[in-house]
Amino acid sequence: MGMYEVLMVLFAFGTFLLALLALVMKMINRK
């Protein structure tokens, strides 16, 4: 695996985590 591939995977995973966190915050604020 090259450095570029590792960075792309980390970027995709980080974006997924941010989206999940935003969704959780919306659920908490709705209550």
C-alpha atoms as a printed R data frame, in Angstrom:
   type eleno elety resid chain resno       x      y      z
1  ATOM     1    CA   MET     A     1   0.000  0.000  0.000
2  ATOM     2    CA   GLY     A     2   1.340  3.398 -0.973
3  ATOM     3    CA   MET     A     3   1.169  6.584  1.069
4  ATOM     4    CA   TYR     A     4  -1.538  7.989 -1.232
5  ATOM     5    CA   GLU     A     5  -3.808  4.972 -0.705
6  ATOM     6    CA   VAL     A     6  -3.397  5.157  3.075
7  ATOM     7    CA   LEU     A     7  -4.279  8.873  3.048
8  ATOM     8    CA   MET     A     8  -7.364  8.239  0.908
9  ATOM     9    CA   VAL     A     9  -8.599  5.501  3.266
10 ATOM    10    CA   LEU     A    10  -8.011  7.713  6.318
11 ATOM    11    CA   PHE     A    11  -9.809 10.629  4.646
12 ATOM    12    CA   ALA     A    12 -12.815  8.459  3.727
13 ATOM    13    CA   PHE     A    13 -12.965  6.962  7.244
14 ATOM    14    CA   GLY     A    14 -12.684 10.404  8.858
15 ATOM    15    CA   THR     A    15 -15.492 11.772  6.681
16 ATOM    16    CA   PHE     A    16 -17.677  8.787  7.639
17 ATOM    17    CA   LEU     A    17 -16.980  9.372 11.349
18 ATOM    18    CA   LEU     A    18 -17.856 13.080 11.043
19 ATOM    19    CA   ALA     A    19 -21.154 12.253  9.309
20 ATOM    20    CA   LEU     A    20 -21.980  9.704 12.026
21 ATOM    21    CA   LEU     A    21 -21.148 12.232 14.762
22 ATOM    22    CA   ALA     A    22 -23.358 14.888 13.125
23 ATOM    23    CA   LEU     A    23 -26.226 12.384 12.948
24 ATOM    24    CA   VAL     A    24 -25.843 11.521 16.646
25 ATOM    25    CA   MET     A    25 -25.830 15.224 17.568
26 ATOM    26    CA   LYS     A    26 -29.066 15.757 15.607
27 ATOM    27    CA   MET     A    27 -30.721 12.819 17.398
28 ATOM    28    CA   ILE     A    28 -29.645 14.170 20.824
29 ATOM    29    CA   ASN     A    29 -30.819 17.730 20.064
30 ATOM    30    CA   ARG     A    30 -34.220 16.483 18.890
31 ATOM    31    CA   LYS     A    31 -35.079 14.995 22.308
